[in-house]
Amino acid sequence: VVDAGGLESITQCPQALPQMMAAAADGLGSIAIDTTQLNMSVTDSTAWATAMNNLGMVPVGLPGQQLVSDSICVPGFDPSLNVMTGITPINPMIPGLGLVPPPPPAEVAVVKEIIHCKSCTLFPQNPNLPPPSTRERPPGCKTVFVGGLPENATEEIIQEVFEQCGDITAIRKSKKNFCHIRFAEEFMVDKAIYLSGYRMRLGSSTDKKDSGRLHVDFAQARDDFYEWECKQRMRAREERHRRKLEEDRLRPPSPPAIMHYSEHEAALLAEKLKDDSKFSEAITVLLSWIERGEVNRRSANQFYSMVQSANSHVRRLMNEKATHEQEMEEAKETFKNALTGILTQFEQIVAVFNASTRQKAWDHFSKAQRKNIDIWRKHSEELRNAQSEQLMGIRREEEMEMSDDENCDSPTKKMRVDESGANVKNLASCPGHRGFQGTSALAAQAYALKEENDSLRWQLDAYRNEVELLKQEKEQLFRTEENVTKDQQLQFLQQTMQGMQQQLLTIQEELNNKKSELEQAKEEQSHTQALLKVLQEQLKGTKESVETNGHSHEDTNEINVLTVALVNQDRESNIEKRSQGLKSEKEALLIGIISTFLHVHPFGANIEYLWSYMQQLDSKISANEIEMLLMRLPRMFKQEFTGVGATLEKRWKLCAFEGIKTP
């Protein structure tokens, strides 16, 4: 690092200048360096300060404030290197370099400074205020919304401010104080968002129309989304193409093409069949030729020789299998020996832990040590048990393999064993051959084991038969249970059908009763009509006789009274016909209960109230039955209407005592 006081040392030590220049060139990265031009004097402090200000950095020992923060500057850049390397002073206002850098990381505090343009000035907001909010960034966003512009701001001023963030493709300004700006690349939008919160003032004017607070936010544009979708599709196509290439690369190679049959190829194939390394390829070709139908009378001998060569290869395969089995047995034996050694060491370790837990040594350990020893002992015992189980499993497998080998003996060997057993029996019965019993003890034991095996097999067959019988009995029980459930369901259905039939019969009886009542009403109506006609004719005749004979008015009144009496008599006869006698004792009982109930309720009661009361005494009674009973006795019960409109209600009252009352 070179400060203001170190310039003299550089001039005094010119041999160190090339090394410093090389270090500066490495630190600057992408900034172009021309070490051949020095356009300013090193000893001129004014030029030094101007260069540092143009770079946006404060030189050491000089007052002032940098334009942007250190984190935004080129990483690893030393401010004092431009003097030695001859870098041309950089002006941050040049549009090509970009005025506003990309936003720094969130953990680094950014200090915004005043930005001067030709037509306006941008003042940052108070750093103590929260940062301006933005909406969620749309995919592929290249357009920003700029609000809070001054009223006098023109498109030229807006372009002058925002073209330093990047290439602008379009500006759409509204009549109000906002506009939309579309950039060429997506990263330029981040630079424009950096200007959100700045206060914009046009020139040096203090007029309200020449100032405004900028609000820059992401905008959702169809063109941006379309370009983003196109890029996504292109990437998807590239990814599919890459995956296809990868699959093609990893795909197993196709099998080689099988040549056509000829005598020359058959001779070559016969030689390949004799070679162990080429046998797999050759046998595939032979199989294809046979399946194609290349075998005929002419080539049968040649194919027979090739099949014979394939058969001779079986012996080699069996030898290979035997060697591999031997290697496997040796590996098993090695593994078993190693496992036995490990198990022995585990036993010794467990013995050490058991000795440590005895009273002599256990009392001298601390509480923490005892706890650790107990944990270690349990862990070692678990591992020892697991190893012993594994070893026992290996031994069981070996025993099973040995028993399988014994069972898989040849039938001639079995016959020999049977014959030897029979000979043993005969020798045992003869007293002169008792010396052979010791030598043939193994054969006798084998014969006994065979008989025991046969008896066990017979027992197993008997058990299987019993299991089959139990299964059949269980199935029969299950079927009987299903039949019982089906019978119960059928009984329930029959009961419901009988109930429905009874209901239908009662409904039919009620319908017949109503039909008979309707017919009686029709007969009564016809009778009354005929009676009225007769009376009308009599009245006409009496009027004519009165007019001719000149009878008094009293005679006409007597005739009218006579007709009214006849009509009333007819009505009473009809009512008596309607009110038939009681059919059963139950109806008489019901009438008595209803009469007492309505006598207690002098203002009457509706049919639902009556039915709810009667249902407590007889649950099978219906409201329709009660109403029909009340209608059959009009001299005892009458129906009245109470209420108005929606509160209109039919009520039954007891009117039997009204006829008894004295005048």
XYZ file of C-alpha atoms in Angstrom:
663
model
C 0.000 0.000 0.000
C 1.386 3.372 -0.993
C 0.308 6.454 0.942
C 1.121 10.142 0.502
C 4.276 9.820 2.531
C 5.545 6.839 0.554
C 5.831 8.594 -2.806
C 9.345 9.779 -2.056
C 10.468 6.194 -1.365
C 9.208 5.147 -4.793
C 11.156 7.883 -6.487
C 14.247 6.920 -4.494
C 13.900 3.171 -5.289
C 13.106 2.910 -8.982
C 14.155 -0.787 -9.112
C 11.066 -1.807 -7.093
C 8.658 -0.163 -9.555
C 8.237 -3.132 -12.010
C 7.300 -5.520 -9.176
C 4.650 -3.128 -7.895
C 3.308 -2.657 -11.397
C 2.958 -6.428 -11.860
C 1.135 -6.769 -8.523
C -1.222 -3.965 -9.516
C -1.928 -5.633 -12.851
C -2.835 -8.899 -11.054
C -5.178 -7.105 -8.633
C -7.057 -5.073 -11.212
C -8.448 -8.142 -13.045
C -10.483 -7.039 -16.041
C -9.456 -3.342 -15.997
C -7.193 -2.520 -18.935
C -3.704 -1.385 -17.848
C -1.315 0.564 -19.989
C 2.031 0.785 -18.190
C 3.647 2.787 -20.930
C 1.622 5.996 -20.372
C 1.987 8.197 -17.307
C -0.227 11.201 -17.934
C 0.161 12.767 -14.472
C 2.992 13.684 -12.163
C 3.493 11.591 -9.048
C 4.555 14.557 -6.970
C 1.485 16.633 -7.938
C -0.944 16.226 -5.016
C -3.785 17.989 -6.871
C -3.643 15.557 -9.774
C -3.433 12.671 -7.290
C -6.630 13.820 -5.506
C -8.436 14.330 -8.848
C -7.558 10.797 -9.957
C -8.779 9.288 -6.698
C -12.059 11.212 -6.885
C -12.577 10.044 -10.472
C -12.063 6.476 -9.298
C -14.664 6.955 -6.552
C -12.114 6.449 -3.718
C -10.774 8.717 -1.003
C -6.981 8.980 -1.076
C -5.181 8.420 2.214
C -4.417 11.638 4.013
C -6.914 13.705 1.946
C -10.341 14.821 3.213
C -13.434 13.869 1.283
C -16.032 11.133 0.947
C -16.088 8.319 -1.576
C -18.883 8.107 -4.110
C -19.682 4.436 -3.507
C -18.737 1.984 -0.758
C -15.586 -0.140 -0.808
C -17.563 -3.336 -1.197
C -18.914 -2.125 -4.550
C -15.469 -1.302 -5.942
C -13.277 -3.747 -7.831
C -12.153 -6.433 -5.313
C -8.495 -6.400 -4.463
C -7.957 -2.949 -6.029
C -5.427 -0.667 -4.324
C -6.289 3.078 -4.729
C -2.655 4.126 -4.929
C -1.712 1.806 -7.782
C -2.932 4.081 -10.588
C -0.010 6.414 -10.025
C 2.544 3.668 -10.554
C 0.786 1.777 -13.329
C -0.300 4.793 -15.355
C -4.000 3.952 -15.393
C -6.103 6.611 -17.074
C -8.448 8.241 -14.532
C -11.846 6.545 -14.581
C -14.993 8.645 -14.435
C -17.896 6.698 -12.860
C -20.404 8.834 -14.800
C -19.386 7.274 -18.116
C -22.422 5.269 -19.355
C -20.360 2.331 -20.486
C -19.019 1.601 -17.013
C -22.410 1.921 -15.313
C -23.231 4.415 -12.614
C -24.810 2.058 -10.093
C -23.136 -1.272 -9.362
C -25.072 -4.422 -8.483
C -26.434 -4.541 -4.930
C -23.901 -5.722 -2.347
C -24.521 -8.616 0.043
C -27.210 -8.137 2.671
C -24.799 -8.267 5.600
C -22.782 -5.275 4.271
C -24.282 -1.848 4.977
C -24.451 0.269 1.793
C -23.938 4.015 2.108
C -25.729 5.835 -0.723
C -24.216 9.122 -1.914
C -25.425 12.109 -3.944
C -25.432 11.455 -7.700
C -24.942 14.410 -10.070
C -26.231 14.295 -13.643
C -26.314 16.973 -16.348
C -29.983 17.852 -15.984
C -30.763 16.704 -12.447
C -29.373 15.691 -9.087
C -30.288 12.584 -7.050
C -30.243 12.852 -3.249
C -30.286 9.635 -1.175
C -32.902 8.984 1.485
C -32.256 9.026 5.207
C -30.156 5.924 6.060
C -32.122 5.456 9.285
C -35.344 4.860 7.328
C -36.192 1.310 6.249
C -35.226 0.386 2.679
C -37.965 0.787 0.047
C -40.084 -2.300 -0.483
C -40.336 -4.206 -3.774
C -42.747 -6.773 -5.103
C -41.809 -10.330 -5.952
C -39.533 -10.479 -8.945
C -41.287 -11.915 -12.023
C -39.371 -14.548 -14.012
C -37.110 -13.038 -16.671
C -37.810 -9.468 -15.531
C -36.143 -6.788 -17.696
C -38.689 -4.007 -17.103
C -38.912 -1.677 -14.104
C -41.637 0.616 -12.885
C -40.430 4.109 -11.938
C -42.844 6.200 -9.885
C -42.606 9.517 -8.083
C -41.052 11.361 -11.025
C -41.161 15.182 -11.080
C -43.965 16.613 -13.179
C -41.497 18.409 -15.452
C -39.335 15.310 -16.029
C -39.029 14.425 -19.715
C -38.045 11.189 -21.426
C -34.593 12.654 -22.146
C -33.962 13.291 -18.435
C -35.236 9.817 -17.490
C -33.009 8.234 -20.145
C -30.041 10.314 -18.931
C -30.499 8.972 -15.378
C -31.291 5.320 -16.098
C -29.130 4.649 -19.185
C -26.168 4.567 -16.822
C -27.640 1.336 -15.388
C -27.484 -0.330 -18.806
C -28.771 -0.305 -22.372
C -32.393 0.848 -22.526
C -34.548 -0.696 -25.228
C -37.797 1.196 -24.543
C -39.256 3.910 -22.287
C -43.034 4.212 -21.903
C -43.864 7.414 -20.024
C -47.339 8.113 -18.722
C -49.047 11.472 -18.463
C -48.876 11.016 -14.718
C -45.664 10.881 -12.718
C -44.527 7.355 -13.591
C -43.013 5.388 -16.466
C -41.860 1.891 -17.496
C -38.268 1.262 -18.617
C -37.155 -1.927 -20.377
C -33.468 -2.855 -20.311
C -31.485 -5.153 -22.553
C -30.376 -7.578 -19.812
C -31.798 -8.783 -16.508
C -28.879 -7.727 -14.293
C -29.455 -4.062 -15.289
C -32.774 -4.165 -13.413
C -30.881 -4.689 -10.147
C -28.872 -1.539 -10.812
C -32.082 0.411 -11.448
C -33.637 -0.922 -8.208
C -30.612 0.570 -6.404
C -31.938 4.068 -7.246
C -35.240 3.475 -5.422
C -35.687 5.984 -2.599
C -33.579 8.750 -4.129
C -35.082 12.255 -4.331
C -34.762 13.676 -7.850
C -34.375 17.426 -8.387
C -34.209 19.015 -11.838
C -31.356 21.486 -12.056
C -31.209 23.968 -9.175
C -34.936 24.674 -9.086
C -36.787 24.367 -5.770
C -40.209 24.250 -7.393
C -42.476 21.375 -6.345
C -42.992 20.335 -9.975
C -39.232 19.890 -10.409
C -38.720 17.425 -7.548
C -39.976 13.989 -6.620
C -39.048 10.833 -4.701
C -38.261 7.903 -6.990
C -39.823 4.504 -6.386
C -38.306 1.800 -8.603
C -39.899 -1.647 -8.581
C -40.062 -4.786 -10.697
C -42.682 -4.695 -13.485
C -44.440 -7.632 -15.089
C -44.224 -7.452 -18.873
C -45.480 -9.949 -21.444
C -42.366 -9.563 -23.590
C -40.069 -10.388 -20.651
C -42.122 -13.443 -19.728
C -42.175 -14.609 -23.376
C -38.389 -14.304 -23.680
C -37.965 -16.114 -20.351
C -40.231 -18.935 -21.538
C -38.261 -19.192 -24.782
C -35.023 -19.467 -22.802
C -36.529 -22.102 -20.543
C -37.683 -24.126 -23.553
C -34.250 -23.835 -25.121
C -32.609 -25.008 -21.888
C -35.082 -27.884 -21.661
C -34.220 -28.876 -25.245
C -30.517 -28.704 -24.439
C -31.051 -30.782 -21.308
C -33.018 -33.396 -23.243
C -30.326 -33.483 -25.900
C -27.631 -33.851 -23.233
C -29.540 -36.657 -21.507
C -30.054 -38.440 -24.804
C -26.340 -38.246 -25.561
C -25.586 -39.550 -22.069
C -28.039 -42.422 -22.493
C -26.551 -43.258 -25.887
C -23.104 -43.216 -24.342
C -24.101 -45.468 -21.433
C -26.254 -47.819 -23.517
C -24.731 -51.286 -23.791
C -23.328 -52.068 -27.213
C -25.465 -53.981 -29.659
C -24.658 -57.638 -30.101
C -22.444 -58.346 -33.087
C -24.129 -59.393 -36.296
C -24.173 -63.127 -36.890
C -22.633 -64.127 -40.177
C -24.448 -66.325 -42.714
C -23.729 -70.030 -42.853
C -21.106 -71.332 -45.208
C -18.686 -74.241 -45.120
C -15.748 -71.932 -44.518
C -17.533 -70.173 -41.632
C -18.580 -73.551 -40.223
C -14.940 -74.737 -40.213
C -13.853 -71.548 -38.413
C -16.702 -71.939 -35.931
C -15.677 -75.531 -35.168
C -12.182 -74.269 -34.261
C -13.682 -71.543 -32.048
C -15.814 -74.108 -30.216
C -12.654 -75.922 -29.177
C -11.161 -72.695 -27.782
C -12.300 -71.972 -24.210
C -11.913 -68.196 -24.544
C -14.130 -68.002 -27.682
C -16.667 -70.667 -26.717
C -19.439 -68.217 -25.587
C -19.398 -66.288 -28.862
C -19.213 -69.477 -30.951
C -22.080 -71.251 -29.182
C -24.333 -68.209 -29.853
C -23.594 -68.404 -33.577
C -24.235 -72.173 -33.575
C -27.608 -71.684 -31.869
C -28.620 -69.015 -34.403
C -27.703 -71.225 -37.354
C -29.705 -74.157 -35.983
C -32.733 -71.920 -35.300
C -32.495 -70.457 -38.816
C -32.792 -73.933 -40.294
C -29.327 -74.269 -41.766
C -29.191 -77.975 -40.853
C -29.835 -80.228 -43.871
C -28.555 -83.521 -45.227
C -25.523 -81.901 -46.707
C -24.442 -80.051 -43.532
C -25.728 -82.518 -40.922
C -22.317 -84.133 -40.299
C -20.637 -80.794 -39.862
C -23.312 -79.647 -37.372
C -23.051 -82.968 -35.530
C -19.318 -82.456 -35.028
C -19.952 -78.922 -33.697
C -22.635 -80.203 -31.279
C -20.170 -82.897 -30.164
C -17.603 -80.167 -29.474
C -20.189 -78.322 -27.407
C -20.878 -81.502 -25.443
C -17.179 -81.992 -24.728
C -17.182 -78.544 -23.178
C -19.491 -79.825 -20.410
C -16.620 -81.712 -18.748
C -14.539 -78.532 -18.573
C -17.466 -76.658 -17.011
C -17.920 -79.329 -14.383
C -14.218 -79.196 -13.554
C -14.450 -75.416 -13.212
C -17.441 -75.809 -10.931
C -15.565 -78.310 -8.796
C -12.593 -75.968 -8.433
C -14.874 -73.072 -7.515
C -16.680 -75.230 -4.965
C -13.355 -76.239 -3.478
C -12.312 -72.593 -3.259
C -15.632 -71.792 -1.610
C -15.180 -74.597 0.929
C -11.677 -73.378 1.701
C -12.982 -69.835 2.121
C -15.759 -71.119 4.391
C -13.233 -73.037 6.463
C -10.992 -69.981 6.715
C -13.949 -67.814 7.703
C -15.076 -70.369 10.296
C -11.584 -70.572 11.811
C -11.310 -66.782 11.918
C -14.769 -66.556 13.481
C -13.785 -69.162 16.073
C -10.680 -67.140 16.959
C -12.740 -63.964 17.252
C -15.262 -65.775 19.448
C -12.464 -67.065 21.681
C -11.142 -63.537 22.142
C -14.672 -62.309 22.888
C -14.968 -65.029 25.557
C -11.715 -63.859 27.120
C -12.855 -60.227 27.108
C -16.181 -61.165 28.715
C -14.271 -63.197 31.323
C -12.192 -60.086 32.100
C -15.336 -57.991 32.564
C -16.922 -60.691 34.766
C -13.799 -60.812 36.924
C -13.843 -57.020 37.205
C -17.432 -57.049 38.452
C -16.649 -59.353 41.355
C -16.553 -57.980 44.873
C -12.767 -57.917 45.274
C -12.135 -55.559 42.345
C -15.573 -53.903 42.026
C -15.316 -52.016 45.353
C -12.138 -50.216 44.311
C -13.644 -48.621 41.173
C -15.437 -45.259 41.247
C -19.081 -44.846 40.376
C -18.379 -43.538 36.845
C -15.869 -46.337 36.222
C -18.366 -48.974 37.364
C -20.977 -47.524 35.013
C -18.589 -47.645 32.038
C -17.436 -51.195 32.887
C -21.059 -52.358 33.120
C -21.896 -50.787 29.721
C -18.796 -52.350 28.119
C -19.600 -55.765 29.618
C -23.172 -55.737 28.253
C -21.964 -54.631 24.819
C -19.295 -57.357 24.732
C -21.792 -60.024 25.788
C -24.204 -58.962 23.013
C -21.430 -59.137 20.412
C -20.225 -62.508 21.807
C -23.753 -63.938 21.579
C -24.162 -62.645 18.011
C -20.846 -64.214 16.948
C -21.700 -67.532 18.601
C -25.126 -67.580 16.892
C -23.473 -66.959 13.541
C -20.989 -69.769 14.146
C -23.769 -72.132 15.219
C -25.693 -71.216 12.066
C -22.682 -72.140 9.917
C -22.388 -75.474 11.703
C -26.101 -76.177 11.242
C -25.776 -75.469 7.524
C -22.877 -77.879 7.295
C -24.851 -80.570 9.109
C -27.828 -80.016 6.784
C -25.567 -80.259 3.752
C -24.147 -83.509 5.060
C -27.634 -84.931 5.645
C -28.652 -83.866 2.141
C -25.629 -85.644 0.739
C -26.593 -88.804 2.597
C -30.172 -88.608 1.322
C -28.983 -88.011 -2.231
C -27.103 -91.294 -2.436
C -27.630 -93.578 -5.404
C -30.437 -96.173 -5.337
C -27.880 -99.005 -5.674
C -26.313 -97.831 -2.445
C -29.738 -97.876 -0.743
C -30.311 -101.389 -1.988
C -26.965 -102.394 -0.567
C -27.906 -100.914 2.806
C -31.214 -102.792 2.795
C -29.455 -106.015 1.888
C -26.906 -105.476 4.616
C -29.717 -104.885 7.129
C -31.386 -108.141 6.123
C -28.075 -109.998 6.406
C -27.557 -108.510 9.837
C -30.921 -109.908 10.934
C -30.080 -113.342 9.631
C -26.656 -113.317 11.223
C -28.128 -112.233 14.539
C -30.516 -115.203 14.468
C -27.703 -117.673 13.857
C -25.583 -118.488 16.944
C -22.529 -119.326 14.871
C -22.212 -115.892 13.382
C -22.368 -113.677 16.464
C -18.843 -112.481 15.832
C -20.025 -110.451 12.897
C -22.307 -108.267 15.068
C -19.583 -105.812 15.986
C -18.534 -105.299 12.386
C -22.083 -104.782 11.070
C -23.325 -102.483 13.897
C -23.373 -99.482 11.564
C -25.553 -101.325 9.053
C -28.014 -102.290 11.810
C -28.142 -98.687 13.030
C -28.838 -97.489 9.489
C -31.651 -100.034 9.151
C -33.189 -98.884 12.448
C -33.001 -95.270 11.362
C -34.693 -96.189 8.095
C -37.567 -97.870 9.938
C -37.905 -94.859 12.224
C -37.953 -92.585 9.205
C -40.724 -94.670 7.625
C -42.814 -94.527 10.812
C -42.366 -90.767 11.029
C -43.425 -90.408 7.415
C -46.570 -92.432 8.114
C -47.333 -90.255 11.137
C -46.890 -87.161 8.972
C -49.359 -88.560 6.430
C -51.848 -89.258 9.225
C -51.480 -85.695 10.534
C -52.033 -84.328 7.033
C -55.227 -86.366 6.691
C -56.457 -85.073 10.059
C -55.734 -81.498 8.986
C -57.686 -82.024 5.783
C -60.644 -83.442 7.767
C -60.535 -80.472 10.142
C -60.510 -78.080 7.189
C -63.537 -79.782 5.674
C -65.421 -79.686 9.006
C -64.572 -76.020 9.400
C -65.853 -75.278 5.900
C -69.092 -77.141 6.683
C -69.515 -75.165 9.919
C -68.887 -71.962 8.043
C -71.461 -72.980 5.438
C -74.031 -73.837 8.168
C -73.450 -70.430 9.775
C -73.997 -68.785 6.411
C -77.210 -70.788 5.950
C -78.438 -69.758 9.427
C -77.820 -66.104 8.674
C -79.590 -66.464 5.325
C -82.575 -68.133 7.036
C -82.773 -65.319 9.558
C -82.708 -62.758 6.795
C -85.463 -64.626 4.958
C -87.569 -64.704 8.140
C -87.139 -60.981 8.627
C -88.101 -60.346 5.027
C -91.177 -62.577 5.355
C -92.269 -60.742 8.508
C -91.896 -57.379 6.811
C -93.872 -58.678 3.823
C -96.657 -59.878 6.115
C -96.760 -56.512 7.870
C -96.979 -54.725 4.523
C -99.775 -57.069 3.409
C -101.728 -56.361 6.583
C -101.268 -52.633 6.042
C -102.508 -53.036 2.466
C -105.586 -54.940 3.695
C -106.451 -52.255 6.245
C -105.985 -49.551 3.609
C -108.252 -51.480 1.231
C -110.924 -51.786 3.959
C -110.749 -48.054 4.642
C -111.000 -47.388 0.925
C -114.084 -49.612 0.636
C -115.699 -47.866 3.628
C -115.042 -44.486 2.059
C -116.472 -45.697 -1.255
C -119.649 -46.907 0.504
C -119.945 -43.589 2.362
C -119.508 -41.736 -0.928
C -122.219 -43.830 -2.567
C -124.574 -43.163 0.376
C -123.881 -39.446 0.119
C -124.630 -39.563 -3.596
C -127.915 -41.424 -2.933
C -128.887 -38.915 -0.264
C -128.061 -36.048 -2.615
C -130.187 -37.557 -5.377
C -133.000 -38.203 -2.889
C -132.916 -34.617 -1.621
C -132.879 -33.279 -5.183
C -135.903 -35.378 -6.076
C -137.635 -34.218 -2.889
C -136.842 -30.609 -3.709
C -138.310 -31.015 -7.189
C -141.478 -32.495 -5.714
C -141.744 -29.691 -3.209
C -141.165 -27.085 -5.918
C -143.961 -28.616 -7.999
C -146.233 -28.654 -4.952
C -145.392 -25.014 -4.269
C -146.206 -24.088 -7.833
C -149.477 -25.975 -7.595
C -150.389 -24.303 -4.290
C -149.567 -20.855 -5.678
C -151.776 -21.427 -8.663
C -154.597 -22.661 -6.422
C -154.149 -19.654 -4.158
C -154.337 -17.313 -7.086
C -157.454 -19.005 -8.464
C -159.270 -19.694 -5.199
C -158.019 -16.577 -3.377
C -156.883 -18.271 -0.173
C -155.432 -16.232 2.608
C -151.831 -15.578 3.399
C -151.964 -17.934 6.391
C -152.417 -20.949 4.148
C -149.224 -20.105 2.252
C -147.313 -19.803 5.511
C -148.568 -23.196 6.603
C -147.353 -24.676 3.316
C -143.890 -23.106 3.752
C -143.666 -24.409 7.319
C -144.642 -27.834 6.075
C -141.909 -27.823 3.406
C -139.237 -26.605 5.866
C -140.245 -29.330 8.304
C -139.965 -31.942 5.600
C -136.514 -30.713 4.610
C -135.339 -30.671 8.241
C -136.749 -34.150 8.736
C -134.865 -35.330 5.686
C -131.658 -33.764 6.990
C -132.063 -35.397 10.370
C -132.666 -38.742 8.733
C -129.460 -38.272 6.720
C -127.510 -37.371 9.870
C -128.906 -40.411 11.638
C -127.857 -42.539 8.715
C -124.375 -41.101 8.896
C -124.104 -41.535 12.650
C -124.207 -45.281 12.718
C -124.005 -47.239 15.879
C -120.711 -48.113 17.514
C -119.072 -51.152 16.045
C -117.050 -52.412 19.044
C -116.353 -51.943 22.708
C -113.017 -50.345 21.830
C -114.766 -47.464 20.012
C -117.037 -46.913 23.031
C -113.993 -46.785 25.274
C -112.293 -44.317 22.930
C -115.386 -42.085 22.838
C -115.492 -42.039 26.635
C -111.806 -41.095 26.925
C -112.113 -38.409 24.219
C -115.245 -36.998 25.866
C -113.528 -36.664 29.244
C -110.440 -35.146 27.581
C -112.493 -32.534 25.652
C -114.604 -31.839 28.721
C -111.414 -30.901 30.582
C -110.471 -28.653 27.602
C -113.528 -26.377 27.159
C -111.843 -24.378 24.376
C -111.308 -27.528 22.316
C -108.218 -29.331 21.032
C -106.812 -30.071 17.590
C -106.557 -33.593 16.212
C -102.752 -33.786 16.707
C -103.092 -32.960 20.410
C -105.796 -35.618 20.796
C -103.747 -38.199 18.901
C -100.602 -37.558 21.016
C -102.654 -38.119 24.164
C -104.393 -41.252 22.848
C -101.137 -42.716 21.565
C -99.864 -43.016 25.125
C -102.799 -45.345 25.855
C -102.778 -47.192 22.532
C -99.627 -46.872 20.407
C -101.246 -48.470 17.314
C -104.022 -45.896 16.988
C -103.775 -43.314 14.189
C -104.933 -39.712 13.922
C -107.088 -40.552 10.892
C -108.979 -43.193 12.888
C -109.715 -40.702 15.717
C -110.923 -38.070 13.232
C -113.264 -40.568 11.489
C -114.711 -41.546 14.889
C -115.362 -37.892 15.796
C -117.027 -37.212 12.432
C -119.409 -40.153 12.920
C -120.823 -38.540 16.099
C -121.828 -34.977 15.146
C -124.226 -34.601 18.092
C -121.417 -35.266 20.594
C -118.461 -33.563 18.900
C -118.254 -30.537 16.651
C -115.406 -28.941 14.748
C -114.690 -25.204 14.936
C -112.167 -22.925 13.285
C -110.146 -20.566 15.496
C -107.580 -17.937 14.600
C -107.038 -15.766 11.545
C -104.779 -16.208 8.529
C -101.641 -18.217 9.282
C -102.866 -19.012 12.829
C -106.058 -20.666 11.542
C -106.590 -23.958 13.414
C -109.253 -26.690 13.476
C -110.393 -27.659 16.978
C -112.832 -30.316 18.176
C -115.208 -29.516 21.055
C -117.618 -31.586 23.153
C -121.198 -30.501 22.325
C -123.158 -33.336 23.988
C -124.253 -31.208 26.983
C -125.601 -28.358 24.825
C -128.723 -30.341 23.866
C -129.493 -31.171 27.552
C -129.394 -27.551 28.739
C -132.812 -26.160 29.690
C -134.031 -22.937 27.998
